[in-house]
Amino acid sequence: MDPVRTEISAAGVATLTIANPPVNALGAAVRAGLLSGLTAALANADVRAIVIAAEGKVFVAGADISEFGKPPVPPSLPDVLSAVEGSAKPVVAAINGLALGGGLELALACHARVAAPAARLGLPEIKLGIIPGAGGTQRLPRLVGAAPAFAMMAGGEPVSAEKARAMGLVDDIADGDLVATAATQALRLAEAGTWPRSGAAESKFSAEDRAAFETAASDAIRKSPRMPNVAALAHAVRVGLEKGLAEGLAAERAAFLELVKDPTSKALRHLFFAEREAARVPGIGKEVKARPVASAAVIGAGTMGGGIAMCFAQAGIPVTLIEVKEEALSAGLARIRSNYETSVKRGSLTSEKMERHLGFITGRVGLEAAAEADIVVEAAFEDMGVKAEIFGALDRLAKPGAILATNTSYLDVNAIAETTKRPQDVVGLHFFSPANVMRLLEIVRGAKTAPDVLVTSLDLARKIGKLPVVVGVCYGFVGNRMLAKRTQAAERLLLAGAMPHEVDDAVTDFGFRMGPFAMSDLAGLDIGWRARKATGAKAPVADALAEQGFFGQKTGRGFYRYPEGARKGERDPDTEALITRLSDERGITRRSFSREEIIARLMYPMVNEGAKILEEGIASRSSDVDVVWVNGYNWPNFTGGPMHWAEGVGLARIVEALDALAAETGDDSLKPAALLRRLAQGGSFADKDAA
Ligand code: 3H9
């Protein structure tokens, strides 16, 4: 199908309609189609004015991101847009839906913009590690002012049609026929014989506007030290303000081309596609249909269960929250209300919405209340006996075809499924805490989980605003299994000579918001301690702290100490003395570690575990592992996730370091996975994903 169609009306309006599903991205064929459509319309004496419209729900979602990093195919988008802006006949954009990135830049190059009421307009390039590269940094400021334009580009979030009109970004909102309204507007401009060019206007640049832009720019640069594109964005806008359009466009183009090659942008683009790829489950096609889910039940009104119930309620799915005792239920319901009230106080939720959400949650005592639910999510105590009892009861109670999900973080989903006579209906839905906030959802596929249960889980995940990744059954699944490796490595570093703050500083310097020890103190050292007691595992430092009753922040002491009211820990001389003593007892000569060594010792074992996870088929692709870690554990997104990052480091280097670590510690589990060894000879995780 022609990606750009032209129709000419009797009144002399040529409508160029972009049709490039799914999102009308401006790939090479669309760019060529727009240019030839425009050229033909200009050459046609019957055409007086031009409308650029699009088919489907989206106007244009931007440049085709999959073309980035490949040899450019002419015509370039900036060239097409210059032709639009310089057109000898007026061009009006009919914005039917989302206009993002290059899509909004296309509209900006037009001489007027008419939007549908539901349209949204934005320049999200910043989130991909780049800046608008087809005039956005120049035309938007000229249209709406430098400070509002910078705010829009630095934030990356789209604005509504209404807001866009208030800003001066769109000229009109069409309640009725959008293309007809745009055509009328285009003819009006043709009649007047003159039309505005957003690239030409300089008038908005008042001294106040410039000052507000400069303040916002230095703020944004300070807040995003890892993102080279923020400074580049400010620079391009500034050049345009100071030296005019042509130099501004040149500065923008140069920065765009540099940034596209930057590892940060490569990493962010990798994640963009990885997140979308994660929704595809090998072997399960479109013929598998989801089961209907009109109601849910959540068992366990603790923090996790309450958070999960909130997710359903926010998506408008009625949910029954179930507890064994009235007191636990009331406490759980009160916690949910108080969470919402905090959001209302912060201004992120209206009280009306809060009441609407709460209206979808019903509390009940006793498992019988789960009988009518289409999906039951168990979020009870992490104990196989408890889970077996609940699933046994659900097997008797739940209606036929109901999905029985467990929110276990570690336990064997197959064993849980076998406590029922319907293992095909059992699946793991591993939410991350706080469940109403964290985007990641590990969907754990049991050996007998039915394909339509997986498809329903994926569907539901998206409905409740989660980012799903399908994983297989093993201890800790993808995320926690790799985390265990980091936790073990962090303990080893303490015994070998590093102090908690040195490890945490290296990790925050790497880009995490928190280091592993600050994180343990926040989560509570008692949790891991009890889990280790159950399995016989050891973590000498954490165990010694927990045995003294030092559970982290909640007790005021842990890896750090927390004087009254302090949220950030201080170095604790007693903890440090304890660590030194534990090293001495083991005959270890303590030594210092550079930040680089600390990162290698913490992260390489994780990458190795990730490779084992791939070998075992627990994750379908390395990019799924990246999605899990970036969205569930705050791995810095600008590095693309652990597996993408590892390729940048060099797999051969990691293999060599792991061999050395295994020899030093005597821990054979640190020996490189066969897959890692093989890829280190020449290959990449990405090749394996594609295979
Ligand atoms: C840019 O414009 C640079 C310019 O300034 C300068 C150039 C010189 N390209 O997300 P979905 C695919 S940078 C290629 O699942 P939704 C996506 O991979 C760009 N492909 O749907 C998926 O494919 P598949 C600035 C794209 O409804 C399918 O479309 N623009 C692009 O949840 C459906 O996507 C952006 O950053 C693209 N630009 O969300 C916007 N966009 O089915 C990026 C989507 O094979 N896009 N695809 O997996 C989005 O934010 C969302 O896709 C959107 C739809 C909100 C549009």
XYZ file of C-alpha atoms and ligand atoms in Angstrom:
747
model
C 0.000 0.000 0.000
C 1.121 3.529 -0.780
C 2.354 5.022 2.505
C 1.196 8.510 1.436
C -2.013 8.912 -0.602
C -3.136 12.113 -2.304
C -6.723 13.173 -2.884
C -7.672 16.468 -4.488
C -11.017 18.053 -3.634
C -13.182 20.071 -5.986
C -12.291 23.144 -3.919
C -8.626 22.633 -4.771
C -7.280 21.113 -1.550
C -4.777 18.292 -1.898
C -4.937 16.029 1.160
C -1.805 13.940 1.679
C -2.759 11.048 3.977
C -0.016 9.112 5.719
C -0.852 5.429 6.069
C 2.015 3.496 7.633
C 0.657 1.248 10.360
C 0.940 0.709 13.241
C 1.973 4.258 14.225
C 2.679 6.100 10.941
C 6.398 6.383 11.721
C 8.281 8.549 9.225
C 10.345 5.820 7.576
C 12.109 6.368 4.235
C 9.045 5.462 2.145
C 6.818 7.912 4.035
C 9.384 10.702 3.709
C 9.699 10.071 -0.020
C 5.907 9.875 -0.342
C 5.406 13.178 1.454
C 7.992 14.923 -0.691
C 6.630 13.606 -3.978
C 3.017 14.318 -2.895
C 4.005 17.866 -2.024
C 5.946 18.351 -5.250
C 3.012 17.070 -7.310
C 0.540 19.286 -5.431
C 2.729 22.330 -5.999
C 2.992 21.539 -9.695
C -0.755 21.017 -10.053
C -2.503 24.267 -11.010
C -5.824 22.950 -9.659
C -4.400 22.701 -6.143
C -4.641 25.857 -4.041
C -3.835 24.483 -0.613
C -2.552 21.317 1.058
C -3.562 19.297 4.137
C -1.351 16.655 5.746
C -3.468 14.052 7.497
C -2.990 10.518 8.786
C -4.902 7.284 8.902
C -5.641 5.358 12.091
C -5.616 6.481 15.697
C -2.131 7.992 15.744
C -1.116 11.034 13.683
C 2.599 10.252 13.484
C 4.655 8.689 16.314
C 7.895 10.201 15.023
C 10.893 9.174 12.997
C 11.247 5.420 12.491
C 13.484 4.553 15.418
C 14.541 1.276 13.816
C 16.339 3.281 11.098
C 18.623 4.998 13.619
C 22.215 3.870 13.446
C 21.770 2.595 9.881
C 23.053 4.400 6.762
C 20.658 7.319 6.080
C 18.222 6.963 3.189
C 17.256 10.241 1.476
C 15.237 12.356 1.611
C 16.092 13.268 5.192
C 13.296 14.441 7.431
C 14.785 17.941 7.839
C 14.839 18.273 4.029
C 11.214 17.172 3.712
C 10.186 19.605 6.434
C 12.095 22.496 4.836
C 10.165 21.795 1.650
C 6.871 21.831 3.606
C 7.713 25.054 5.386
C 8.925 26.744 2.214
C 5.914 25.553 0.179
C 4.427 28.101 -2.217
C 0.958 26.884 -1.223
C -0.237 26.808 2.395
C 0.014 23.473 4.229
C -2.162 22.648 7.245
C -1.676 19.644 9.560
C -4.793 17.688 10.554
C -3.682 16.069 13.816
C -6.031 13.187 14.501
C -4.206 11.625 17.471
C -0.725 11.394 18.946
C 1.821 13.635 17.229
C 5.194 12.715 18.651
C 8.785 13.600 17.823
C 9.217 13.910 14.068
C 5.411 13.768 13.838
C 5.039 16.984 15.791
C 7.988 18.449 13.912
C 6.119 17.743 10.682
C 3.097 19.587 12.062
C 5.344 22.443 13.203
C 6.694 22.873 9.678
C 3.118 23.288 8.414
C 1.588 26.743 8.306
C -1.260 25.938 10.670
C -2.306 23.037 12.878
C -5.804 21.757 13.531
C -6.182 19.019 16.128
C -8.870 16.531 17.108
C -10.000 16.990 20.738
C -8.275 13.767 21.824
C -4.971 14.538 20.079
C -1.814 14.791 22.142
C 1.384 16.467 21.055
C 4.899 15.994 22.327
C 8.610 15.794 21.658
C 9.709 12.696 23.624
C 13.183 12.419 22.036
C 14.850 13.224 25.353
C 13.730 9.798 26.632
C 15.576 8.117 23.793
C 18.813 9.907 24.637
C 18.563 12.234 21.633
C 17.005 15.626 20.893
C 14.444 16.561 18.255
C 16.391 16.442 15.007
C 13.998 17.867 12.444
C 13.600 21.434 13.578
C 11.697 20.863 16.828
C 14.276 22.706 18.927
C 13.869 25.728 16.643
C 10.269 25.844 15.469
C 8.625 25.009 18.791
C 10.366 27.852 20.690
C 9.445 30.258 17.879
C 5.831 29.242 18.158
C 5.289 29.024 21.927
C 8.294 30.725 23.525
C 11.672 29.330 24.516
C 10.886 28.470 28.132
C 7.618 26.579 27.517
C 9.209 24.819 24.538
C 12.239 23.784 26.553
C 10.007 22.471 29.336
C 8.121 20.355 26.820
C 11.257 18.967 25.200
C 13.171 18.367 28.443
C 10.189 16.635 30.055
C 9.241 14.655 26.972
C 5.602 14.286 28.021
C 2.909 15.119 25.457
C 0.333 17.849 26.074
C -3.404 17.670 25.367
C -4.967 19.400 22.380
C -6.555 21.896 24.771
C -3.230 22.731 26.394
C -1.589 22.909 22.958
C -4.164 25.466 21.867
C -3.645 27.516 25.024
C 0.120 27.510 24.354
C -0.332 28.576 20.747
C 0.886 25.238 19.427
C -2.342 24.403 17.614
C -4.569 26.960 15.939
C -7.859 25.176 16.216
C -9.544 22.123 17.709
C -12.006 20.449 15.374
C -15.027 18.938 17.067
C -16.438 17.607 13.847
C -14.720 16.550 10.637
C -11.022 17.174 11.256
C -9.795 16.996 7.667
C -12.626 19.236 6.441
C -11.797 21.816 9.131
C -8.131 21.705 8.166
C -9.072 22.093 4.477
C -11.192 25.154 5.270
C -8.298 26.634 7.201
C -5.893 25.893 4.343
C -8.173 27.570 1.809
C -8.517 30.582 4.089
C -4.726 30.955 4.111
C -4.594 30.531 0.336
C -7.248 33.222 -0.011
C -5.284 35.612 2.225
C -2.221 34.923 0.085
C 0.039 34.888 3.137
C 0.640 32.410 5.926
C 2.770 32.195 9.010
C 5.950 30.138 9.126
C 6.858 28.993 12.614
C 10.502 28.950 11.573
C 10.395 32.664 10.819
C 8.884 34.051 14.013
C 11.329 35.451 16.553
C 8.867 37.621 18.449
C 8.312 35.313 21.440
C 11.862 35.668 22.656
C 11.346 38.325 25.283
C 14.044 38.950 27.852
C 11.841 37.259 30.438
C 11.365 34.205 28.259
C 15.099 33.897 27.684
C 15.832 34.222 31.395
C 13.206 31.584 32.260
C 14.675 29.286 29.611
C 18.207 29.684 30.998
C 17.052 28.900 34.533
C 15.131 25.837 33.384
C 18.090 24.689 31.276
C 20.633 24.833 34.081
C 18.168 23.088 36.385
C 17.572 20.287 33.912
C 21.292 19.809 33.232
C 22.030 19.625 36.949
C 19.295 17.045 37.499
C 20.386 14.738 34.659
C 24.171 14.526 34.838
C 24.172 11.210 32.948
C 22.194 12.427 29.975
C 24.403 14.270 27.465
C 21.308 15.142 25.427
C 19.941 17.572 28.031
C 22.888 19.954 27.627
C 22.756 19.442 23.852
C 19.077 20.393 23.858
C 19.750 23.582 25.781
C 22.623 24.395 23.437
C 20.545 23.953 20.270
C 17.751 26.150 21.636
C 20.264 28.800 22.713
C 22.011 28.886 19.316
C 18.615 29.401 17.706
C 17.787 32.239 20.100
C 21.090 33.976 19.658
C 21.989 33.324 16.042
C 18.730 32.715 14.245
C 16.990 29.810 12.584
C 19.612 28.602 10.089
C 22.379 28.312 12.659
C 19.947 26.868 15.174
C 18.911 24.149 12.747
C 22.545 23.364 11.954
C 23.411 23.109 15.661
C 20.395 20.866 16.244
C 21.297 18.563 13.348
C 24.932 18.250 14.406
C 23.946 17.408 17.986
C 21.264 14.961 16.842
C 23.712 13.032 14.647
C 26.288 12.859 17.458
C 23.723 11.748 20.043
C 22.290 8.982 17.880
C 25.752 7.366 17.942
C 26.151 7.815 21.699
C 25.982 4.645 23.854
C 23.301 6.303 26.009
C 20.901 6.614 23.114
C 21.744 3.127 21.866
C 20.957 1.774 25.327
C 17.638 3.622 25.569
C 16.586 2.531 22.078
C 17.519 -1.020 22.967
C 15.144 -0.779 25.942
C 12.374 0.779 23.843
C 12.321 -2.253 21.561
C 13.109 -4.690 24.397
C 10.007 -3.625 26.327
C 7.821 -4.241 23.294
C 9.536 -7.497 22.389
C 8.970 -8.803 25.923
C 5.238 -8.975 25.218
C 5.828 -11.667 22.589
C 6.020 -15.214 23.851
C 7.811 -17.586 21.494
C 5.433 -20.282 20.290
C 2.248 -18.422 21.236
C 0.587 -16.681 18.326
C -2.355 -14.363 17.802
C -4.718 -17.356 17.475
C -4.596 -17.809 21.264
C -7.343 -15.659 22.774
C -7.425 -14.241 26.291
C -10.028 -15.387 28.809
C -12.433 -12.650 29.909
C -11.483 -10.977 33.198
C -14.266 -8.855 34.667
C -13.536 -9.377 38.363
C -10.590 -10.224 40.575
C -9.853 -11.431 44.078
C -6.652 -10.893 46.018
C -5.806 -13.143 48.947
C -3.835 -11.409 51.655
C -4.387 -7.776 52.643
C -0.773 -7.086 53.554
C 1.300 -4.410 51.829
C 1.701 -6.548 48.718
C -1.901 -7.764 48.483
C -3.215 -4.257 49.111
C -0.957 -2.851 46.392
C -2.144 -5.488 43.921
C -5.797 -4.760 44.761
C -5.080 -1.067 44.085
C -3.778 -1.970 40.614
C -7.047 -3.731 39.732
C -9.189 -0.951 41.221
C -7.289 1.739 39.304
C -7.985 -0.139 36.075
C -11.688 -0.264 36.941
C -11.715 -4.012 37.656
C -13.821 -4.848 40.750
C -11.612 -6.637 43.260
C -12.365 -8.521 46.469
C -9.617 -8.301 49.057
C -9.621 -11.400 51.227
C -8.168 -12.081 54.672
C -8.576 -14.774 57.279
C -9.297 -12.390 60.141
C -11.397 -9.266 60.358
C -8.600 -7.226 62.027
C -6.088 -7.976 59.278
C -8.675 -7.062 56.674
C -9.555 -3.742 58.323
C -5.882 -2.905 58.693
C -5.306 -3.715 55.017
C -8.247 -1.623 53.835
C -7.145 1.253 56.066
C -3.640 1.061 54.580
C -5.044 1.320 51.066
C -7.134 4.345 51.997
C -4.170 5.984 53.666
C -1.985 5.369 50.586
C -4.567 7.087 48.425
C -4.956 9.926 50.924
C -1.225 10.553 50.751
C -1.502 10.836 46.947
C -4.424 13.251 47.335
C -2.391 15.360 49.759
C 0.515 15.369 47.306
C -1.834 16.460 44.546
C -1.208 13.435 42.318
C -4.792 12.159 42.804
C -8.149 13.906 43.201
C -10.434 12.870 46.080
C -13.068 12.038 43.503
C -10.740 9.545 41.820
C -9.715 8.158 45.195
C -13.349 7.411 46.015
C -13.832 5.867 42.590
C -10.831 3.556 43.115
C -11.966 2.644 46.618
C -15.414 1.889 45.219
C -13.900 -0.980 43.232
C -12.432 -2.652 46.342
C -14.521 -4.855 48.633
C -13.086 -6.501 51.734
C -14.186 -10.013 52.763
C -13.179 -12.567 55.365
C -12.776 -16.145 54.163
C -11.634 -17.730 50.909
C -15.198 -18.434 49.795
C -15.295 -14.820 48.641
C -12.972 -15.819 45.784
C -15.544 -18.165 44.265
C -16.873 -15.774 41.632
C -13.622 -14.085 40.578
C -12.228 -14.528 37.057
C -8.724 -14.234 38.480
C -7.484 -14.865 41.999
C -4.086 -13.533 43.025
C -2.653 -15.089 46.138
C -0.390 -12.718 48.071
C -0.206 -14.569 51.372
C 2.781 -15.463 53.537
C 5.793 -16.784 51.584
C 5.574 -20.359 52.810
C 4.912 -23.474 50.776
C 2.563 -24.945 53.404
C 0.439 -21.794 53.479
C 0.323 -21.615 49.676
C -0.551 -25.308 49.328
C -3.468 -24.881 51.699
C -4.785 -21.825 49.871
C -4.466 -23.371 46.407
C -6.071 -26.588 47.608
C -9.030 -24.552 48.825
C -9.141 -22.447 45.661
C -9.225 -25.618 43.599
C -12.456 -26.586 45.338
C -13.930 -23.083 45.401
C -12.947 -21.114 42.342
C -15.194 -21.176 39.315
C -14.135 -23.294 36.333
C -11.692 -21.464 34.081
C -10.687 -18.934 36.748
C -6.995 -18.059 36.675
C -5.242 -18.948 39.907
C -2.161 -16.801 40.326
C 0.497 -16.735 43.006
C 2.584 -13.702 43.841
C 5.418 -15.821 45.225
C 8.895 -14.310 44.824
C 10.872 -17.535 45.178
C 8.713 -20.631 45.574
C 8.213 -23.340 42.966
C 5.176 -22.390 40.889
C 4.984 -25.969 39.514
C 4.731 -27.370 43.020
C 1.998 -24.835 43.831
C 0.160 -25.781 40.628
C 0.313 -29.464 41.581
C -1.649 -28.784 44.775
C -4.644 -28.259 42.470
C -6.378 -30.450 39.919
C -6.133 -27.617 37.419
C -2.413 -26.838 37.034
C -3.148 -25.454 33.552
C -4.942 -22.512 35.234
C -2.090 -21.713 37.621
C 0.479 -19.009 36.863
C 2.898 -16.855 38.841
C 2.282 -13.103 38.860
C 5.292 -11.673 40.616
C 4.581 -8.027 41.434
C 7.295 -5.760 42.780
C 6.909 -3.657 45.887
C 5.162 -1.209 46.084
C 2.888 -3.111 43.725
C 0.747 -0.108 42.822
C 3.850 1.841 41.744
C 6.406 -0.552 40.229
C 5.903 -1.213 36.530
C 7.473 -4.632 36.253
C 5.463 -7.838 36.430
C 7.226 -11.192 36.099
C 4.702 -13.635 34.679
C 5.902 -17.047 35.764
C 5.014 -19.760 33.315
C 4.634 -23.133 34.988
C 5.302 -26.392 33.154
C 1.554 -26.849 32.683
C 0.345 -23.245 32.436
C -2.086 -23.054 29.511
C -1.195 -20.694 26.630
C -4.454 -18.758 27.055
C -3.658 -18.214 30.739
C -0.375 -16.610 29.674
C -2.089 -14.482 27.040
C -4.707 -13.397 29.600
C -1.967 -12.526 32.097
C -0.123 -10.446 29.484
C -3.333 -8.678 28.525
C -4.283 -8.017 32.098
C -0.795 -6.752 32.900
C -1.122 -4.092 30.236
C -4.632 -3.189 31.398
C -3.387 -2.524 34.905
C -0.440 -0.500 33.602
C 2.301 -3.072 34.125
C 5.216 -4.059 31.959
C 5.072 -7.850 31.709
C 7.974 -10.225 31.138
C 7.316 -13.956 30.866
C 9.828 -16.063 32.807
C 10.213 -19.731 33.669
C 10.221 -21.479 37.016
C 13.422 -21.420 39.085
C 14.407 -20.125 42.507
C 13.851 -16.351 42.426
C 12.911 -16.314 38.710
C 14.964 -13.800 36.698
C 15.166 -10.777 38.981
C 15.686 -12.192 42.448
C 17.903 -15.000 41.184
C 20.345 -12.444 39.783
C 19.931 -10.209 42.819
C 21.082 -13.067 45.043
C 24.365 -13.088 43.133
C 24.867 -9.394 43.725
C 24.005 -9.700 47.415
C 26.518 -12.501 47.808
C 29.173 -10.521 45.948
C 28.516 -7.464 48.107
C 29.053 -9.483 51.312
C 32.272 -10.888 49.852
C 33.500 -7.388 49.131
C 32.954 -6.406 52.770
C 34.961 -9.365 54.017
C 37.684 -8.733 51.436
C 38.243 -5.138 52.481
C 35.563 -2.722 51.297
C 33.220 -0.880 53.651
C 29.448 -0.557 53.045
C 29.654 3.081 51.968
C 32.387 2.305 49.437
C 30.285 -0.389 47.823
C 27.142 1.762 47.883
C 28.987 4.797 46.504
C 30.338 2.740 43.595
C 26.834 1.500 42.828
C 25.170 4.919 42.974
C 28.030 6.322 40.943
C 27.236 3.613 38.383
C 23.715 5.053 38.240
C 21.534 3.126 40.701
C 19.485 5.288 43.039
C 20.627 3.220 46.010
C 23.449 0.870 46.855
C 22.853 -2.694 48.049
C 23.557 -1.995 51.725
C 21.405 1.139 51.950
C 18.749 -0.942 50.201
C 19.052 -3.804 52.714
C 18.783 -1.345 55.588
C 15.643 0.101 54.035
C 14.028 -3.269 53.332
C 14.984 -4.642 56.764
C 17.827 -7.072 57.460
C 15.448 -9.454 59.238
C 13.836 -10.508 55.942
C 16.971 -11.961 54.327
C 18.154 -13.306 57.679
C 14.981 -15.379 58.180
C 15.101 -16.595 54.589
C 18.741 -17.679 55.024
C 17.932 -19.449 58.264
C 15.316 -21.471 56.412
C 17.692 -22.490 53.637
C 20.928 -22.719 55.616
C 22.565 -19.966 53.506
C 25.044 -17.592 55.137
C 25.838 -13.897 54.887
C 28.342 -13.374 57.718
C 28.022 -9.592 58.066
C 24.265 -9.301 57.587
C 23.694 -12.300 59.879
C 25.896 -10.849 62.631
C 24.039 -7.526 62.446
C 20.621 -9.167 62.497
C 21.586 -11.379 65.436
C 22.227 -8.217 67.458
C 18.749 -6.981 66.554
C 20.092 -4.462 64.044
C 17.529 -4.703 61.251
C 18.388 -1.477 59.432
C 16.416 1.759 59.316
C 13.509 0.525 61.384
C 15.777 -0.225 64.354
C 18.068 2.758 63.745
C 21.060 0.490 63.060
C 22.179 -1.887 60.367
C 24.954 -1.491 57.801
C 24.657 2.192 58.702
C 23.309 3.987 61.707
C 20.331 6.288 61.573
C 20.264 8.929 64.286
C 16.756 9.969 65.296
C 14.814 11.117 62.240
C 17.620 10.532 59.719
C 16.630 8.929 56.424
C 20.118 8.667 55.095
C 22.446 6.431 57.037
C 25.786 7.453 58.490
C 28.867 5.286 58.624
C 28.736 3.192 61.764
C 32.135 2.619 63.428
C 30.764 -0.413 65.275
C 29.551 -2.052 62.070
C 32.884 -1.307 60.427
C 34.748 -2.794 63.409
C 32.518 -5.857 63.174
C 33.327 -6.238 59.480
C 37.067 -5.968 60.137
C 36.781 -8.544 62.915
C 34.905 -10.958 60.653
C 37.662 -10.615 58.021
C 40.346 -11.220 60.677
C 38.565 -14.315 61.961
C 38.702 -15.716 58.461
C 42.360 -14.872 58.062
C 41.595 -12.454 55.236
C 44.069 -9.637 54.643
C 41.851 -6.694 53.876
C 42.687 -4.558 50.878
C 41.144 -1.581 49.136
C 39.032 -1.760 45.984
C 38.602 0.841 43.266
C 35.061 1.723 42.176
C 35.692 -0.069 38.930
C 36.727 -3.261 40.728
C 33.686 -3.045 42.985
C 31.367 -2.772 39.982
C 33.080 -5.681 38.250
C 32.832 -7.889 41.324
C 29.167 -7.052 41.878
C 27.859 -7.036 38.333
C 29.845 -9.696 36.461
C 28.401 -12.513 38.589
C 24.943 -11.129 37.806
C 25.662 -11.136 34.092
C 26.896 -14.711 34.440
C 23.673 -15.710 36.182
C 21.751 -13.920 33.428
C 23.594 -16.075 30.875
C 22.661 -19.225 32.827
C 19.059 -18.040 32.916
C 19.175 -17.796 29.120
C 20.838 -21.191 28.743
C 18.120 -22.765 30.841
C 15.384 -20.994 28.908
C 14.090 -19.237 32.058
C 14.100 -16.023 30.012
C 13.441 -16.110 26.264
C 15.893 -13.357 25.392
C 18.681 -11.328 26.936
C 16.627 -8.193 26.369
C 13.948 -9.611 28.711
C 16.585 -9.785 31.434
C 17.393 -6.127 30.780
C 13.727 -5.150 31.005
C 13.406 -6.971 34.352
C 16.414 -5.271 35.877
C 15.723 -1.764 34.621
C 12.075 -1.812 35.660
C 12.127 -3.957 38.780
C 15.477 -3.128 40.359
C 16.278 0.360 39.143
C 19.262 -0.716 37.031
C 20.264 2.566 35.294
C 18.338 2.699 32.036
C 21.039 4.701 30.248
C 23.242 1.589 30.305
C 20.472 -0.506 28.716
C 20.274 -3.177 31.458
C 22.819 -5.740 32.635
C 23.119 -7.811 29.456
C 23.310 -4.828 27.095
C 25.828 -3.218 29.428
C 27.899 -6.412 29.517
C 28.298 -6.334 25.748
C 29.649 -2.803 26.003
C 32.158 -3.922 28.648
C 33.194 -6.858 26.449
C 32.141 -10.450 27.104
C 35.723 -11.709 26.818
C 36.799 -9.353 29.589
C 33.934 -10.538 31.789
C 34.773 -14.203 31.200
C 38.383 -13.595 32.169
C 37.378 -11.730 35.330
C 34.877 -14.440 36.322
C 37.506 -17.156 35.907
C 39.787 -15.158 38.195
C 37.001 -14.599 40.749
C 36.066 -18.283 40.782
C 39.709 -19.176 41.398
C 40.095 -16.562 44.149
C 36.923 -17.495 46.044
C 36.797 -21.206 45.275
C 33.168 -20.642 44.287
C 32.562 -22.719 41.186
C 29.190 -21.059 40.604
C 31.168 -18.015 39.482
C 32.776 -19.898 36.610
C 31.540 -18.464 33.320
C 28.414 -20.052 31.888
C 29.047 -22.063 28.717
C 26.963 -19.554 26.753
C 29.061 -16.668 28.012
C 32.286 -18.459 27.101
C 30.974 -19.216 23.638
C 29.757 -15.671 22.954
C 33.018 -14.254 24.283
C 34.748 -15.954 21.336
C 32.813 -13.680 18.991
C 29.087 -13.125 19.229
C 26.603 -11.240 21.289
C 23.498 -11.755 23.372
C 21.641 -9.764 20.733
C 22.635 -12.365 18.093
C 21.351 -15.073 20.378
C 18.064 -13.145 20.851
C 17.640 -12.857 17.106
C 18.457 -16.542 16.499
C 12.176 11.160 16.438
O 11.091 11.385 16.028
C 13.404 11.897 15.982
C 13.131 13.155 15.231
O 13.080 14.247 16.101
C 14.219 13.492 14.255
C 14.474 12.595 13.137
C 15.472 13.150 12.154
N 9.606 4.045 15.224
O 4.436 1.130 21.762
P 3.560 0.237 20.971
C 6.364 0.461 16.940
S 12.469 9.925 17.552
C 9.538 2.743 14.931
O 3.553 -1.200 21.301
P 1.284 1.681 21.980
C 6.639 -0.333 18.193
O 7.950 -0.815 18.201
C 10.899 9.188 17.826
N 8.633 1.909 15.484
O 2.042 0.758 20.935
C 5.608 -1.418 18.085
O 6.087 -2.366 17.173
P 5.754 -3.904 17.370
C 10.072 9.968 18.747
C 7.792 2.422 16.365
O -0.054 1.883 21.414
C 4.415 -0.719 17.433
O 4.962 0.446 16.809
N 8.875 9.216 19.043
C 7.817 3.772 16.714
O 1.444 1.157 23.354
C 3.361 -0.292 18.407
O 3.968 0.450 19.449
C 8.773 8.410 20.095
O 9.663 8.280 20.884
C 8.781 4.598 16.106
N 8.851 5.913 16.361
O 2.088 3.056 21.985
C 7.464 7.673 20.226
N 6.846 3.997 17.636
O 4.265 -3.988 17.324
C 7.711 6.214 20.404
C 6.237 2.826 17.827
O 6.464 -4.537 16.228
N 6.494 5.432 20.442
N 6.780 1.871 17.064
O 6.328 -4.248 18.720
C 5.666 5.399 21.495
O 5.826 6.094 22.468
C 4.538 4.414 21.439
O 4.870 3.432 20.501
C 3.161 5.002 21.066
C 2.145 3.845 20.859
C 2.708 5.873 22.222
C 3.249 5.791 19.799
